[in-house]
mmCIF file of C-alpha atoms in Angstrom:
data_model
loop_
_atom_site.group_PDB
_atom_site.id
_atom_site.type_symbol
_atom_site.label_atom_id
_atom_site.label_comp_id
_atom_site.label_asym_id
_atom_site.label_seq_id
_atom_site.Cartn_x
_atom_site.Cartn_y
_atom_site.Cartn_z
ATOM 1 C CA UNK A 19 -15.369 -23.482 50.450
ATOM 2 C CA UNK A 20 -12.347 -25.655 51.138
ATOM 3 C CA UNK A 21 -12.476 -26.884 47.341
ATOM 4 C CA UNK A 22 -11.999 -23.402 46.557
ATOM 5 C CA UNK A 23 -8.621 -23.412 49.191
ATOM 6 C CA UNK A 24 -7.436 -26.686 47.887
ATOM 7 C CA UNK A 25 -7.447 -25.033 44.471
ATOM 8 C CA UNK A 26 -5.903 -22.061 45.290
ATOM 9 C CA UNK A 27 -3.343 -23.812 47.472
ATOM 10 C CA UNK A 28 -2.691 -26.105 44.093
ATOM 11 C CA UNK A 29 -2.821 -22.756 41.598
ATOM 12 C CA UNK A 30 0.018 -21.725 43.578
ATOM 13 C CA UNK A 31 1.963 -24.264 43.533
ATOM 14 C CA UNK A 32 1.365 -24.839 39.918
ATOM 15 C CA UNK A 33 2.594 -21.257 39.954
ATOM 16 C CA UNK A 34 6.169 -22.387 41.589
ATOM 17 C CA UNK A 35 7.018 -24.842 39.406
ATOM 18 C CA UNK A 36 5.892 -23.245 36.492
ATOM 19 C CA UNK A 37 7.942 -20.584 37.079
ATOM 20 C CA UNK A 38 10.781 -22.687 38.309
ATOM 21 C CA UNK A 39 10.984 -25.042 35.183
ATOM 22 C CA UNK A 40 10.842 -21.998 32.921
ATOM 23 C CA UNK A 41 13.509 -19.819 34.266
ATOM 24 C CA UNK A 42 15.622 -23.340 34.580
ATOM 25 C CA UNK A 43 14.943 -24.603 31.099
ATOM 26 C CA UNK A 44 15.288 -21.027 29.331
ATOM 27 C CA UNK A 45 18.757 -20.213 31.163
ATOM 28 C CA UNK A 46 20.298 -23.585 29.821
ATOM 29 C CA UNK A 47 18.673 -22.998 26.106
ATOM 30 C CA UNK A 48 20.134 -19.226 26.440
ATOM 31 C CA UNK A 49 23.434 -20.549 27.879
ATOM 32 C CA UNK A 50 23.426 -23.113 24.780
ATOM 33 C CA UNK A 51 23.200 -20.506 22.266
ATOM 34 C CA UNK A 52 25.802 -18.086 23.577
ATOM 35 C CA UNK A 53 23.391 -15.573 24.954
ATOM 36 C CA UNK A 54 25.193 -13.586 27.397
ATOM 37 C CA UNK A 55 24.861 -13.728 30.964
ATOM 38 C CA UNK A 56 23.586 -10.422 31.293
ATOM 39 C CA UNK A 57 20.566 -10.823 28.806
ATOM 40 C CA UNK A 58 19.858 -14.054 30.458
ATOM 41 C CA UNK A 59 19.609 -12.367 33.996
ATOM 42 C CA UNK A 60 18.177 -9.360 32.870
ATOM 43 C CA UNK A 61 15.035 -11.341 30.850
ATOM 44 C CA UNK A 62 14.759 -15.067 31.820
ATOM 45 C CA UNK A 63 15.982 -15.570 35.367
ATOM 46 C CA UNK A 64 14.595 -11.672 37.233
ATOM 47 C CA UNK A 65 11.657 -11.641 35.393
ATOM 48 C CA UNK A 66 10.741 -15.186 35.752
ATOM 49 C CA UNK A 67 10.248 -15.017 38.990
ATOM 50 C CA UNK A 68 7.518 -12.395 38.264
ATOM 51 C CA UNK A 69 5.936 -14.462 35.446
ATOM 52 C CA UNK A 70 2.792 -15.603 38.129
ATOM 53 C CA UNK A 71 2.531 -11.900 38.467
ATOM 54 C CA UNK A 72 1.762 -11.507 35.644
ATOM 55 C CA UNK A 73 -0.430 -14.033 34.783
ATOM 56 C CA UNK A 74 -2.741 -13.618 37.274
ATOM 57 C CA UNK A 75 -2.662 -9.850 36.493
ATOM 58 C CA UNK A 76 -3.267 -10.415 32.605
ATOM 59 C CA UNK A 77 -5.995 -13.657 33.216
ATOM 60 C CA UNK A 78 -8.115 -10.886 35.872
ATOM 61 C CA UNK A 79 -7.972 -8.015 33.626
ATOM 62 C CA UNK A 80 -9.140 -10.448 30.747
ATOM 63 C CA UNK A 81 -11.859 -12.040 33.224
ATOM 64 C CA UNK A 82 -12.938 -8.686 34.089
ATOM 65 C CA UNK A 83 -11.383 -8.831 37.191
ATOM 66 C CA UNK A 84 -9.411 -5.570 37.206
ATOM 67 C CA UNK A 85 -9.127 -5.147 41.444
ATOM 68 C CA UNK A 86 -7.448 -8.425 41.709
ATOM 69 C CA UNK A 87 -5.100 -7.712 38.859
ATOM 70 C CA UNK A 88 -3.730 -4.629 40.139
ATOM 71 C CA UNK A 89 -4.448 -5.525 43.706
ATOM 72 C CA UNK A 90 -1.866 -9.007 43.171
ATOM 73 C CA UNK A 91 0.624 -6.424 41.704
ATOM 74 C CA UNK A 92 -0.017 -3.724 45.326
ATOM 75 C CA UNK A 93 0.080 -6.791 47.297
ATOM 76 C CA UNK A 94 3.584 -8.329 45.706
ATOM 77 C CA UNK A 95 4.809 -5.175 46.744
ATOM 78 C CA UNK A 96 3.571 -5.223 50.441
ATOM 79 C CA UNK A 97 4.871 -9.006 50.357
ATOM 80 C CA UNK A 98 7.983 -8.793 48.762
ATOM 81 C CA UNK A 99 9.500 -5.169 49.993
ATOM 82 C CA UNK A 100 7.430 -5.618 53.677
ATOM 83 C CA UNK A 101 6.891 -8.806 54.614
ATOM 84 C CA UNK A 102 9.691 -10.858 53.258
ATOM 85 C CA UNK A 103 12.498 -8.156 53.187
ATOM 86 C CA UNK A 104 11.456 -7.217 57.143
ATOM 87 C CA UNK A 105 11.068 -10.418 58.129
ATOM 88 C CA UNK A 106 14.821 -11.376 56.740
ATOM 89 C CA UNK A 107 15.939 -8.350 58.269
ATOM 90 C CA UNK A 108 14.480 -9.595 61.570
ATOM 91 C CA UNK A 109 16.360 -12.813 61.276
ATOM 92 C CA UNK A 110 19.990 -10.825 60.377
ATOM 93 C CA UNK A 111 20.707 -7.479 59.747
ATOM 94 C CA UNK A 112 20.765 -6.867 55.980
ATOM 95 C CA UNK A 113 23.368 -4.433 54.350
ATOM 96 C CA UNK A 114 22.488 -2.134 51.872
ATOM 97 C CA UNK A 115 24.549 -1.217 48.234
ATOM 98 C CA UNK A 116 24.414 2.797 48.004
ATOM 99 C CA UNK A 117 23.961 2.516 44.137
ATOM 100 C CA UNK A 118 21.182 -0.213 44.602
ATOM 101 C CA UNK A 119 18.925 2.581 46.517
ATOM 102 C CA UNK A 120 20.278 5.352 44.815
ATOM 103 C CA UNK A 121 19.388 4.159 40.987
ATOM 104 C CA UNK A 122 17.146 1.350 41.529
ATOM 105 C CA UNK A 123 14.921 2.422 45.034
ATOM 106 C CA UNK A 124 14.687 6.020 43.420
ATOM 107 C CA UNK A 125 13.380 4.329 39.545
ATOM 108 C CA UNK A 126 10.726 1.824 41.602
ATOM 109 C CA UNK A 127 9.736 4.796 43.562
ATOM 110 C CA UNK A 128 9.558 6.726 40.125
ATOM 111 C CA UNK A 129 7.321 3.883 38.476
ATOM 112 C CA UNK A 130 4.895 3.557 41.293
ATOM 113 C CA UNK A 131 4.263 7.200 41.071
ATOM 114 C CA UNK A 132 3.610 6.893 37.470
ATOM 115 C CA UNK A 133 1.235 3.980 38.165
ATOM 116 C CA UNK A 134 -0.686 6.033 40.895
ATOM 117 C CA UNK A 135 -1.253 8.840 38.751
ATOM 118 C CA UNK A 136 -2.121 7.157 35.387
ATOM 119 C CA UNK A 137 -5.027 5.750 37.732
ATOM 120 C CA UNK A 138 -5.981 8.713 39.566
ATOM 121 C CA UNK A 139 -9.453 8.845 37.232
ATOM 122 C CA UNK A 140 -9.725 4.575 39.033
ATOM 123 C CA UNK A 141 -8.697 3.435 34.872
ATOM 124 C CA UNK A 142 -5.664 2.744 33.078
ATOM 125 C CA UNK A 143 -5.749 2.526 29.234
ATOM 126 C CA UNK A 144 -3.968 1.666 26.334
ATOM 127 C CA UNK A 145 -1.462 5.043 26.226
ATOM 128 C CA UNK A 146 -0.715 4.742 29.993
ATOM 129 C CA UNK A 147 0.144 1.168 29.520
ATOM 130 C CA UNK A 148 2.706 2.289 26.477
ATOM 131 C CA UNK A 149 3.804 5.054 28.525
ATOM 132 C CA UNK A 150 5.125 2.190 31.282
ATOM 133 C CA UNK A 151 6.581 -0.181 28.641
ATOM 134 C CA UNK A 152 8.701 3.013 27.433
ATOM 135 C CA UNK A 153 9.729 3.768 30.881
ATOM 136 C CA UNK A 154 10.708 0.353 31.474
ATOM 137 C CA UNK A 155 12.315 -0.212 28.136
ATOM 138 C CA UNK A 156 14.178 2.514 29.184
ATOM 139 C CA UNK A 157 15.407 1.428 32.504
ATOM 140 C CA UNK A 158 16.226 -1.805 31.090
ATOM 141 C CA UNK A 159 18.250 0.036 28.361
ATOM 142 C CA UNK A 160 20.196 1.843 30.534
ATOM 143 C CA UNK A 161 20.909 -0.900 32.588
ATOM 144 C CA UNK A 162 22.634 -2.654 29.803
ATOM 145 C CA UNK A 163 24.404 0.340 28.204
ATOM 146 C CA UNK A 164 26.190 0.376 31.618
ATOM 147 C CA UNK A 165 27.501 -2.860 31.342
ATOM 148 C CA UNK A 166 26.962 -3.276 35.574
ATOM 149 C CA UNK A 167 25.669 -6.009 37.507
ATOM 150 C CA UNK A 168 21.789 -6.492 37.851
ATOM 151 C CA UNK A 169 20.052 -5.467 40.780
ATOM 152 C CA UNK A 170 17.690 -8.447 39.879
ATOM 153 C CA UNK A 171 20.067 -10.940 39.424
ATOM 154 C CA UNK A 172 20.102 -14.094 40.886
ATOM 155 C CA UNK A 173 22.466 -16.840 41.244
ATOM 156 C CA UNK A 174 21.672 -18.993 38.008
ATOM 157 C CA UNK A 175 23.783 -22.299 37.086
ATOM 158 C CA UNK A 176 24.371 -22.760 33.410
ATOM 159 C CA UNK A 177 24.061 -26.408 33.080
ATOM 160 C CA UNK A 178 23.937 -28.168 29.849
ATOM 161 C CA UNK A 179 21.011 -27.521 27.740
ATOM 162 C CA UNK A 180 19.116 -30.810 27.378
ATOM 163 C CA UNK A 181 16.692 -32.104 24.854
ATOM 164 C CA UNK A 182 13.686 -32.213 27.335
ATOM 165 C CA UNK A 183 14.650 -28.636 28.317
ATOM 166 C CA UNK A 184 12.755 -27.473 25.101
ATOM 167 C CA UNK A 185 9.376 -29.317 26.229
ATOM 168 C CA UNK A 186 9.855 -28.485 29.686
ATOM 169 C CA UNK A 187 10.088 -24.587 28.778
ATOM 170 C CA UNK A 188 6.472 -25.207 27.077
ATOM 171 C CA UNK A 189 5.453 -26.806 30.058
ATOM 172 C CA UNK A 190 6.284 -24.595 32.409
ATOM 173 C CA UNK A 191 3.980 -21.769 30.364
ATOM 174 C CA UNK A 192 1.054 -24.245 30.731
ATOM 175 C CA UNK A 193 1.869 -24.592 34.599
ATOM 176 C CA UNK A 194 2.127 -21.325 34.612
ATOM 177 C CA UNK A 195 -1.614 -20.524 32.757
ATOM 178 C CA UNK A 196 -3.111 -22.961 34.672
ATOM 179 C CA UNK A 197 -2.280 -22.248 38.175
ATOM 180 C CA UNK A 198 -3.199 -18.377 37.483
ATOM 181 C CA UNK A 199 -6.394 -19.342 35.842
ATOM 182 C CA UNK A 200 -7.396 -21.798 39.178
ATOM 183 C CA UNK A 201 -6.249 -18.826 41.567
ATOM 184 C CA UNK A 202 -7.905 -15.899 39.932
ATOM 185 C CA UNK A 203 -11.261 -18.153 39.838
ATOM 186 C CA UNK A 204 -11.611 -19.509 43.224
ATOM 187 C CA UNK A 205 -9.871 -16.356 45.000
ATOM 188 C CA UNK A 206 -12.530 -14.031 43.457
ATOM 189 C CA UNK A 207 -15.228 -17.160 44.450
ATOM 190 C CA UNK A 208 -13.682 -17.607 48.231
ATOM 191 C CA UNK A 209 -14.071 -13.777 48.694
ATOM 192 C CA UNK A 210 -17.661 -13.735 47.495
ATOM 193 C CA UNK A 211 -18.762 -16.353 49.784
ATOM 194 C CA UNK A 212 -17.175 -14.683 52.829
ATOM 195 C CA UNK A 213 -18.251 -11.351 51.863
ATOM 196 C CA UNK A 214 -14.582 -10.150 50.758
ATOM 197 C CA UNK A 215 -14.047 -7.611 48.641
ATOM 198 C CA UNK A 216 -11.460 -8.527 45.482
ATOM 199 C CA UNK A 217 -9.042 -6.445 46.284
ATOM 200 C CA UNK A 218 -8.568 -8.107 49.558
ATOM 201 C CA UNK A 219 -7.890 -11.327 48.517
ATOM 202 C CA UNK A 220 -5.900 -10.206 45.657
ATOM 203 C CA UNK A 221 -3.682 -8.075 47.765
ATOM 204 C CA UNK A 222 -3.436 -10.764 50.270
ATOM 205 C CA UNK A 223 -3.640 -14.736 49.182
ATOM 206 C CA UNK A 224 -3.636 -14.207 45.469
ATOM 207 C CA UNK A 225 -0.444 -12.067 46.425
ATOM 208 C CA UNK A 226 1.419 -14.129 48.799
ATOM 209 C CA UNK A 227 0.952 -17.092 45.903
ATOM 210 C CA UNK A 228 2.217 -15.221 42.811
ATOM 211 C CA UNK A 229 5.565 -13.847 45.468
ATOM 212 C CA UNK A 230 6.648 -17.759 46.019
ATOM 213 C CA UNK A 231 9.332 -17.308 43.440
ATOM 214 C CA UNK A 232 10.572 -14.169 45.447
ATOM 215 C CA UNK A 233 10.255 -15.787 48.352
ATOM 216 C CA UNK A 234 12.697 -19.214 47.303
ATOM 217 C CA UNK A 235 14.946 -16.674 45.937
ATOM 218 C CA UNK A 236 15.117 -14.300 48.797
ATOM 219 C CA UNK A 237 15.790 -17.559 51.082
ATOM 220 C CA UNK A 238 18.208 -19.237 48.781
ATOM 221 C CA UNK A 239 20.462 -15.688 48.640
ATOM 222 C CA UNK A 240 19.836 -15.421 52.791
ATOM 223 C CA UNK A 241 21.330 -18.648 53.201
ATOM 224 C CA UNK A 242 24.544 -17.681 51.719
ATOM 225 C CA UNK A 243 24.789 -14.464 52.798
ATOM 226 C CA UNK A 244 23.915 -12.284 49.694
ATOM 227 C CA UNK A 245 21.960 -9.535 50.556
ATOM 228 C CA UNK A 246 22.575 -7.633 47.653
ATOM 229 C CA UNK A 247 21.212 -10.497 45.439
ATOM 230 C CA UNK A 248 18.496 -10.601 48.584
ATOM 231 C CA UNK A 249 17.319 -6.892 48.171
ATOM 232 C CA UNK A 250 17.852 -6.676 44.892
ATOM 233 C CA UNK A 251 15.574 -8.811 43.733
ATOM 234 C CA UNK A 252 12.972 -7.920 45.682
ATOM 235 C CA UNK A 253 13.596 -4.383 44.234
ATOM 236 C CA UNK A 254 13.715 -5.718 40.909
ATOM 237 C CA UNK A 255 10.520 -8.260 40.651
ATOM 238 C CA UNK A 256 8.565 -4.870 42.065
ATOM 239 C CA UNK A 257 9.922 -3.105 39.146
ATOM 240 C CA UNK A 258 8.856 -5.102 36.566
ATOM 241 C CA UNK A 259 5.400 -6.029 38.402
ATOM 242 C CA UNK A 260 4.535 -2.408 38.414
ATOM 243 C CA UNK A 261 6.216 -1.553 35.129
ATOM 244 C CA UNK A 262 6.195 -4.144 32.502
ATOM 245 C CA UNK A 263 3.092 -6.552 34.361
ATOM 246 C CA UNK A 264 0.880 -3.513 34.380
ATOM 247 C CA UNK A 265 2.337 -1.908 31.253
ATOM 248 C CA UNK A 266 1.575 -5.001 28.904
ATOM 249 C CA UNK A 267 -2.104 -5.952 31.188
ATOM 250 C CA UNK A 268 -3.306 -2.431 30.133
ATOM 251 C CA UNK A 269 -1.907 -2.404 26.660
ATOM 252 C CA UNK A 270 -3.981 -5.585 25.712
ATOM 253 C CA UNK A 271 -7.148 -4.646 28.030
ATOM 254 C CA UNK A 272 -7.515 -1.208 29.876
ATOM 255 C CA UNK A 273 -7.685 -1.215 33.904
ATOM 256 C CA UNK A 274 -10.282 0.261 36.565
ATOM 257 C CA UNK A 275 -9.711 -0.043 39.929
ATOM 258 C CA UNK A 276 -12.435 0.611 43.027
ATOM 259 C CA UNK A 277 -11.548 3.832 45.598
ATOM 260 C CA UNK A 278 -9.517 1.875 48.173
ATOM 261 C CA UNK A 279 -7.407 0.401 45.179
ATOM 262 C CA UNK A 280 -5.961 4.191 44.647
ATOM 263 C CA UNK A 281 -5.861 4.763 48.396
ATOM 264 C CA UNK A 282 -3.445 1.834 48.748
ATOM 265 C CA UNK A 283 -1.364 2.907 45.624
ATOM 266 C CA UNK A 284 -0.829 6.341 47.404
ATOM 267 C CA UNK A 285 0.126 4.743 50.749
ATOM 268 C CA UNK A 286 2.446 2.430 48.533
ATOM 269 C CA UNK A 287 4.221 5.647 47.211
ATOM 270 C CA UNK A 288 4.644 6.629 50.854
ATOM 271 C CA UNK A 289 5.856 2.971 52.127
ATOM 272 C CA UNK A 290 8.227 2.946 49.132
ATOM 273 C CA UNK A 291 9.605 6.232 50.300
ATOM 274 C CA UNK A 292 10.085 5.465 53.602
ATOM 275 C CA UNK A 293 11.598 2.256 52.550
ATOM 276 C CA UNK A 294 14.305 4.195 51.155
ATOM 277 C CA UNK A 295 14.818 6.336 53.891
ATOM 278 C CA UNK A 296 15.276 3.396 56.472
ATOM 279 C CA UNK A 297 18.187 1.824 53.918
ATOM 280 C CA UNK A 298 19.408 4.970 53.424
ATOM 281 C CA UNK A 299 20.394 5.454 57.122
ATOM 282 C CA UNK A 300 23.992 3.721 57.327
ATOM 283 C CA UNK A 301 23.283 1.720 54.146
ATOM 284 C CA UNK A 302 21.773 -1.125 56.411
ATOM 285 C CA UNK A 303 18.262 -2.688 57.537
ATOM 286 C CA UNK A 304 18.362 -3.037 60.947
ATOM 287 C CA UNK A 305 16.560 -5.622 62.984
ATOM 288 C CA UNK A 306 13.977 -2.558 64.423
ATOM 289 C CA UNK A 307 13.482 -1.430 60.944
ATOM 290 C CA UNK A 308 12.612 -5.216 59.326
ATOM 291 C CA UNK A 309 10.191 -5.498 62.651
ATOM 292 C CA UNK A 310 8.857 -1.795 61.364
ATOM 293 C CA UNK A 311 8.399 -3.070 57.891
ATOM 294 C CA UNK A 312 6.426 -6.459 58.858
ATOM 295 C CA UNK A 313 4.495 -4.303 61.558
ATOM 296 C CA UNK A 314 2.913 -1.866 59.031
ATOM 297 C CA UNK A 315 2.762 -4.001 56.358
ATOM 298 C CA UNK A 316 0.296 -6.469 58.529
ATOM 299 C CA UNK A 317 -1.910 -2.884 59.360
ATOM 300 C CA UNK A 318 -2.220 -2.210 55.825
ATOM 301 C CA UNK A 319 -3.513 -5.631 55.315
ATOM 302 C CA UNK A 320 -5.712 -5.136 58.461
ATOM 303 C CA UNK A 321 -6.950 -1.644 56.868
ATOM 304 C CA UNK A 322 -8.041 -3.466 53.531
ATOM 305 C CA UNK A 323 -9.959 -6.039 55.743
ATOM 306 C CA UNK A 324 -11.473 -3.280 57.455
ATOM 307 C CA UNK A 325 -12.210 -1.613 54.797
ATOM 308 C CA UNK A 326 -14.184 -4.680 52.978
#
């Protein structure tokens, strides 16, 4: 048993640094071939920080593991938009841009919708997973024919493009496969031998390890004060997890989930929702509403334990 944590524990951090040497290495090579900063935000740096996502999403479908893929993508949500933005909330009151809610919050809410009903029958296939790579081509089109500022943005320095940046970018893919691979396997082994369902453990510690790169970021923008780049990320990495990370999983290999996997998709529509409503109210999360968030964010994960 505490191989299996020790491995999980080092899958995730293979999963940080992964993901921290390729959105590093790829913003320099970008920067060094005059690939604008908006590309390089909207591809390499906000979706980077989803790239454990979604390989642990892609390596469980592949492995047969379909509850833990989609259950790492649920619990990223619960993580990122519950846990992490409440508990920053909790720490300082976090104000809220009207267009961020208004486009973005509305297009996640949109997506996870989409997601819930594509798997209403407990399978996703190939055309549902086309369908969310059109709706997320889409978004991502429109973002860029408006010229504005990312809502996934993050603060990126555009150092000097190095020779060993090339090799590192490689090696940060490898990082990358390998700390999914050693997650997914002795996650789904730790929950057999306590009598876990999958989904549990994917929504929970398979979760938690794949959000790291949230979490740094969200840290790293509280720090200095940018709650826009805070929230928006957050926002963001959700979009693509549900959007493009379920989109391309089902595309190469068709998804079924178990019951309790829809039920928590459904109550992730609602917590979206509600989400919304709370920034909506004075365009600002209050310290209440970030201890509201972390409070029913911890019950859902209680209800899945429950619910075993």
């Amino acid at each position: 048993m505490w191989i299996d944590v020790l491995f999980i524990v080092l899958g995730a951090g293979l999963l940080w640094y992964g993901a921290d040497y390729v959105v590093d290495s790829a913003s320099a090579i970008a920067a060094k071939f005059r690939i604008s900063e908006l590309v390089v935000g909207l591809t390499i740096v906000a979706m980077g920080t989803s790239l454990p996502e979604f390989m642990v999403t892609f390596l469980s479908a592949i492995k047969g593991l379909s509850n833990i893929s989609v259950s790492n993508v649920v619990g990223s949500n619960i993580f990122n938009l519950g846990i992490i933005l409440g508990t920053m909330a909790l720490i300082r009151p976090l104000r809220i841009d009207k267009k961020m809610v208004l486009r973005d919050g509305i297009f996640l809410l949109f997506v996870i919708s989409w997601v819930m009903l594509s798997l209403w029958d407990l399978s996703m296939g190939r055309i549902a997973g086309i369908g969310l790579l059109l709706i997320f081509g889409g978004y991502l089109f429109w973002i860029a024919s408006k010229d504005s500022r990312l809502p996934i943005e993050v603060d990126v320095v555009y150092r000097k493009c190095k020779w060993w940046d090339y090799p590192r970018l490689g090696l940060g893919v490898v990082l990358l496969a390998l700390g999914a691979n050693l997650l997914v396997e002795h996650a789904s082994t730790l929950a057999r031998y306590f009598g876990l369902s999958e989904w549990f453990i994917g929504v929970t510690i398979v979760a938690a390890g794949t959000s790291l790169p949230e979490l740094a970021t969200s840290l790293a923008a509280a720090v200095r004060g940018r709650n826009e780049i805070l929230v928006g990320n957050l926002i963001g990495s959700d979009i693509f997890n549900f959007a493009g990370v379920l989109g391309i999983t089902a595309l190469i290999h068709p998804l079924t989930i178990s019951p309790i996997g829809l039920l928590n998709l459904k109550i992730s529509v609602i917590a979206v929702f509600g989400l919304l409503i709370l920034m909506r109210t004075g365009w600002r999360l209050s310290r209440w509403e970030g201890a509201l968030l972390v409070s029913f964010n911890i019950l859902r994960w209680l209800r899945d334990y429950l619910a075993r």
